[in-house]
GROMACS .gro file of C-alpha atoms in nm:
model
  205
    1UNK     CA    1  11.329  -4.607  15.906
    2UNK     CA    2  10.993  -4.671  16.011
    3UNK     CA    3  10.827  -4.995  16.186
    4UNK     CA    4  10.441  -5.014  16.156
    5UNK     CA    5  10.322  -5.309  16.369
    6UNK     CA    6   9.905  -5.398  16.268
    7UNK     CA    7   9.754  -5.613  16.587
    8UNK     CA    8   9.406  -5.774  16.588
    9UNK     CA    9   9.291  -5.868  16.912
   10UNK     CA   10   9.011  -6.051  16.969
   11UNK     CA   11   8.940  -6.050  17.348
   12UNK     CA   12   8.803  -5.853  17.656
   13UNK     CA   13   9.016  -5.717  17.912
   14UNK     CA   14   9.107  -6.002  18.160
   15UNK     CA   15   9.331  -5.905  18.506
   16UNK     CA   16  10.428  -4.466  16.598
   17UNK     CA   17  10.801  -3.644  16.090
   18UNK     CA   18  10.934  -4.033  15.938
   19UNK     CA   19  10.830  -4.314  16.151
   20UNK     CA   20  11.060  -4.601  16.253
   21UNK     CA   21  10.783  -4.834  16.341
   22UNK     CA   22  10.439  -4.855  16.296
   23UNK     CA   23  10.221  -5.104  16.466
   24UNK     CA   24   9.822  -5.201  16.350
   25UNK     CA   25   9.603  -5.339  16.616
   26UNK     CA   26   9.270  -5.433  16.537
   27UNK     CA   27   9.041  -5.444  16.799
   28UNK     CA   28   8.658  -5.558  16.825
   29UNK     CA   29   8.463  -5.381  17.088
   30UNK     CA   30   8.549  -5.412  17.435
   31UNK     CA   31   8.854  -5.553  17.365
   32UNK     CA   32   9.205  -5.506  17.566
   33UNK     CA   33   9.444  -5.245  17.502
   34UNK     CA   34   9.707  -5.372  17.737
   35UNK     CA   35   9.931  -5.476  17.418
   36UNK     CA   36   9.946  -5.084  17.302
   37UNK     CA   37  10.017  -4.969  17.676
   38UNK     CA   38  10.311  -5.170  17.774
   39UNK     CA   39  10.459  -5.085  17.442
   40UNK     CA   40  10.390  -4.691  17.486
   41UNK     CA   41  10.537  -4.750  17.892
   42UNK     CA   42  10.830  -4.933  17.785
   43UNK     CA   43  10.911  -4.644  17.501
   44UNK     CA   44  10.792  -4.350  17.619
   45UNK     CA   45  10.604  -4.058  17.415
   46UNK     CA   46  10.886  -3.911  17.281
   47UNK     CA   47  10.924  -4.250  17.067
   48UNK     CA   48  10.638  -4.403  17.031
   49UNK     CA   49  10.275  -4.250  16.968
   50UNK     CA   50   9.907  -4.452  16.989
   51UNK     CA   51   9.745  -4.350  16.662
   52UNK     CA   52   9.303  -4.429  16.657
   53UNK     CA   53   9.136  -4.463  16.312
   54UNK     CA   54   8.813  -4.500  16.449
   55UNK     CA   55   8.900  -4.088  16.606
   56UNK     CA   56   8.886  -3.876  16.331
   57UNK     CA   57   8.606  -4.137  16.184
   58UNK     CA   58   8.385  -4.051  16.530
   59UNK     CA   59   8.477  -3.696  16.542
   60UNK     CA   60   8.316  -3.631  16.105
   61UNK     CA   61   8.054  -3.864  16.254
   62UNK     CA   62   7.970  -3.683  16.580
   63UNK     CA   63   7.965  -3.333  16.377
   64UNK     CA   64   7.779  -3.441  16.093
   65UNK     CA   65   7.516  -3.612  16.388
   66UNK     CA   66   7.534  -3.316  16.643
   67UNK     CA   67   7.634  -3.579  16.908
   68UNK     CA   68   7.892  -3.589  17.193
   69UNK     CA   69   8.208  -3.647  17.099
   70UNK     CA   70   8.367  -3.724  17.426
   71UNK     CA   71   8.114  -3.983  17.487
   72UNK     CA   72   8.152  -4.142  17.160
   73UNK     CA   73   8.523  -4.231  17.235
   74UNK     CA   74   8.455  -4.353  17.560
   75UNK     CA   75   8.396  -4.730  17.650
   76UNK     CA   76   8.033  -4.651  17.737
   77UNK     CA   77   7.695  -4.755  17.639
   78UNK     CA   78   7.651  -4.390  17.448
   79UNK     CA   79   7.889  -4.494  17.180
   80UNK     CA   80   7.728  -4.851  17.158
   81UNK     CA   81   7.359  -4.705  17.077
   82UNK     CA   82   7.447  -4.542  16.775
   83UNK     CA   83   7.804  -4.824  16.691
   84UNK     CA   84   7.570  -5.002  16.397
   85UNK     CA   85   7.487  -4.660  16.227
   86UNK     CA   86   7.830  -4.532  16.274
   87UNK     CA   87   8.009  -4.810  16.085
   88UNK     CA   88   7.724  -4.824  15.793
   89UNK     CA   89   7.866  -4.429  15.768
   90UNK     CA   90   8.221  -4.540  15.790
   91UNK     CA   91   8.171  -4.772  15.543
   92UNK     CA   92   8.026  -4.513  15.303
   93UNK     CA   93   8.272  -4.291  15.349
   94UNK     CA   94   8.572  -4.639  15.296
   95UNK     CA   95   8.400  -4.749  15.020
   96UNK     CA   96   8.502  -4.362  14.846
   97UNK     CA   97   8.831  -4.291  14.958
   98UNK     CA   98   8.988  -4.639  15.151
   99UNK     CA   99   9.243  -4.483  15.323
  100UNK     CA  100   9.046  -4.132  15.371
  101UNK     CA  101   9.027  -4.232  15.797
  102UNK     CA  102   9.372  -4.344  15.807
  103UNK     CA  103   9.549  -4.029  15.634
  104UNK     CA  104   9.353  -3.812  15.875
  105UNK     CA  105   9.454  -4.008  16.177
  106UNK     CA  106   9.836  -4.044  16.090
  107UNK     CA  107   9.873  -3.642  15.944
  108UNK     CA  108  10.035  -3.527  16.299
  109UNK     CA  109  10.246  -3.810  16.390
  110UNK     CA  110  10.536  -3.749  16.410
  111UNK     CA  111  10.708  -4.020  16.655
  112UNK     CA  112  10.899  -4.267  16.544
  113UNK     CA  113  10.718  -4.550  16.651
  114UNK     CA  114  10.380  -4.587  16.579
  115UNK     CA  115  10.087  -4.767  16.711
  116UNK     CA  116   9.760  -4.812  16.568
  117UNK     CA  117   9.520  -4.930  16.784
  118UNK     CA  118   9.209  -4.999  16.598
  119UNK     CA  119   9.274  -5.102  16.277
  120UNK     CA  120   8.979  -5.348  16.153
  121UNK     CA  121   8.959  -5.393  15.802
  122UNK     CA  122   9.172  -5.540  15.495
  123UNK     CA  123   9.189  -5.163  15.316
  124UNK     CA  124   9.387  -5.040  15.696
  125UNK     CA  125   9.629  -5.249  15.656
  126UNK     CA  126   9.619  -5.226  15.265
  127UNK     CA  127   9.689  -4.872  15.344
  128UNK     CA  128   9.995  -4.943  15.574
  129UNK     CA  129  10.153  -5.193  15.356
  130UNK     CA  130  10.133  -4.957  15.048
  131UNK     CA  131  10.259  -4.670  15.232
  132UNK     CA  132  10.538  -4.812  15.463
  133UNK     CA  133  10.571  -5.166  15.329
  134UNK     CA  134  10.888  -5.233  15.495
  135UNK     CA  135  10.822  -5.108  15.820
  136UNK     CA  136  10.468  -5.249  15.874
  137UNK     CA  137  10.446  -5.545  16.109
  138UNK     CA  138  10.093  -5.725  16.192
  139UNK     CA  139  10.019  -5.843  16.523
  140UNK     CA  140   9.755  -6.058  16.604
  141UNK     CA  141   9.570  -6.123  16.970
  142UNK     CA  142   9.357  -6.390  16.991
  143UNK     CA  143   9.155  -6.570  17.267
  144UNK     CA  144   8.822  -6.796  17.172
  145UNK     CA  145   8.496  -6.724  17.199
  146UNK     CA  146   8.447  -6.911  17.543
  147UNK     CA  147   8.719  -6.732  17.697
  148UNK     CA  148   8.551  -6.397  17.539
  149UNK     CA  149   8.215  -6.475  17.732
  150UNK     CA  150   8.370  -6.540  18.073
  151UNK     CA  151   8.520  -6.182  18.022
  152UNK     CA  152   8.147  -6.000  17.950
  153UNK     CA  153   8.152  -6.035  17.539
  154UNK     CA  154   7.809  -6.090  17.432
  155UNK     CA  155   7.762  -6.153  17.060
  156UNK     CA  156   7.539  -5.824  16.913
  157UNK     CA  157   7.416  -5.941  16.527
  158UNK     CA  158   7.481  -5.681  16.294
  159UNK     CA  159   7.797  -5.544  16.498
  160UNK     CA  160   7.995  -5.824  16.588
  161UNK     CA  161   7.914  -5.987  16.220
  162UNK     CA  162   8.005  -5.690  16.070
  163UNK     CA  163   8.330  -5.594  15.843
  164UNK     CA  164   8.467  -5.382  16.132
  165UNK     CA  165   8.428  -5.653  16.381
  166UNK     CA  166   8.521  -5.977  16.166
  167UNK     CA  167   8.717  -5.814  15.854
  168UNK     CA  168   9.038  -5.949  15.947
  169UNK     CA  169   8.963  -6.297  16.119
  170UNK     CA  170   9.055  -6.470  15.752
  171UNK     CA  171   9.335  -6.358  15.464
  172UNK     CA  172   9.541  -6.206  15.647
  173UNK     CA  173   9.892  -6.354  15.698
  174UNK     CA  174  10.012  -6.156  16.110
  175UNK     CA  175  10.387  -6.164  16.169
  176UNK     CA  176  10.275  -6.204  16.496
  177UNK     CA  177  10.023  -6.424  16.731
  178UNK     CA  178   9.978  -6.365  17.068
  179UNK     CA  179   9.724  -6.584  17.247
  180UNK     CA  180   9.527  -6.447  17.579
  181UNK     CA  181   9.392  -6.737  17.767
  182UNK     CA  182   9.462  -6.848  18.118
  183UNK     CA  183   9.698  -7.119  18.001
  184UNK     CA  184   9.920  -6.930  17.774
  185UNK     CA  185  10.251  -6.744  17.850
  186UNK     CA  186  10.227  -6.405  18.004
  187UNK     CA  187  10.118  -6.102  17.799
  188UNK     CA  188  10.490  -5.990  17.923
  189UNK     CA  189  10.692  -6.308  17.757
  190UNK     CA  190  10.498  -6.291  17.410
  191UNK     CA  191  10.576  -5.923  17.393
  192UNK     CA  192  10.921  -5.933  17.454
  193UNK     CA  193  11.025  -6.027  17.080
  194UNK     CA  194  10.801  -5.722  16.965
  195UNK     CA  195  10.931  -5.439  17.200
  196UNK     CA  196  11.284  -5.571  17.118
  197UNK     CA  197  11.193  -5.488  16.733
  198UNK     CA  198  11.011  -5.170  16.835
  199UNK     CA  199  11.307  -5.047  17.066
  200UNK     CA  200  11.535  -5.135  16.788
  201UNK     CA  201  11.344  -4.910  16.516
  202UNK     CA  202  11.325  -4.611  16.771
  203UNK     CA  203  11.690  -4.643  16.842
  204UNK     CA  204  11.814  -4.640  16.471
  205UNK     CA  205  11.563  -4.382  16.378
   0.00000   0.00000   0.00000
């Protein structure tokens, strides 16, 4: 059986053949991935894979653009000159085919546990749920604005207002909030009721 956990975070890095488990995340730019790595460390490869929408959406996009790929999945200031134009494409290419980005990125999983890391809009998870609707589980990390300034966010209008960025901070009902802010729990506590559900797919799988 397959578990599909969705996660939107919404901060900036402070200090899944059948698939068991599949986990979302959404991030926004410059967000933290630490979720998605303790959960790969704590499974292994073998049982757990990191799936990217946003890869086979750069890689069309870097072709069809003659650009670097390489660069364009990297954290640096490459991929953020040419971010706006790159979701107005994606956006085209949603609005055609909804779930064209997440069949591509998905089509060589084959772990049972999966983890995607950047899902941002309603139609991703839309996707998940219709496709593995028992097995999907939505995770949400959230920290406020202030806190996301201290860490280096600065608010870009026409990126961070955009459906990729924002898409999922309303209607959506997570089975799972996780707060990052100096006076929550540990990243480590919150996560323990996840892995436990994760660990549990990959073992029955």
């Amino acid at each position: 059986m397959k578990r599909i956990i969705s996660c939107s975070l919404k901060l900036i890095s402070s200090t899944s053949t059948t698939t068991a488990a599949a986990s979302c995340c959404t991030l926004k730019r410059r967000k933290n991935t630490l979720i998605t790595g303790d959960i790969l460390l704590h499974l292994g490869s073998d049982a757990c894979c990191v799936i990217r929408l946003s890869g086979p959406l750069k890689q069309q996009y870097a072709k069809e653009h003659n650009l670097d790929l390489d660069q364009l999945l990297g954290p640096g200031l490459y991929k953020e000159q040419y971010r706006a134009d790159m979701i107005r494409w994606g956006e085209t290419r949603r609005s055609q085919d909804p779930g064209f980005f997440c069949r591509l990125a998905t089509r060589g999983a084959r772990q049972p546990v999966w983890m995607v890391s950047d899902a941002r809009r309603l139609s991703d998870l839309q996707w998940f749920w219709s496709e593995f609707p028992r097995q999907t589980q939505t995770v949400r990390v959230q920290s406020s604005e202030k806190t996301r300034q201290q860490r280096g966010w600065i608010f870009t209008a026409g990126v961070d207002d955009a459906e990729s960025e924002c898409g999922l901070d309303s209607g959506v009902e997570f089975d799972w909030l996780i707060t990052n802010e100096a006076d929550a729990p540990s990243l480590e506590e919150q996560l323990q009721p996840i892995l436990k559900l994760v660990e549990e797919a990959a073992d029955n799988h």
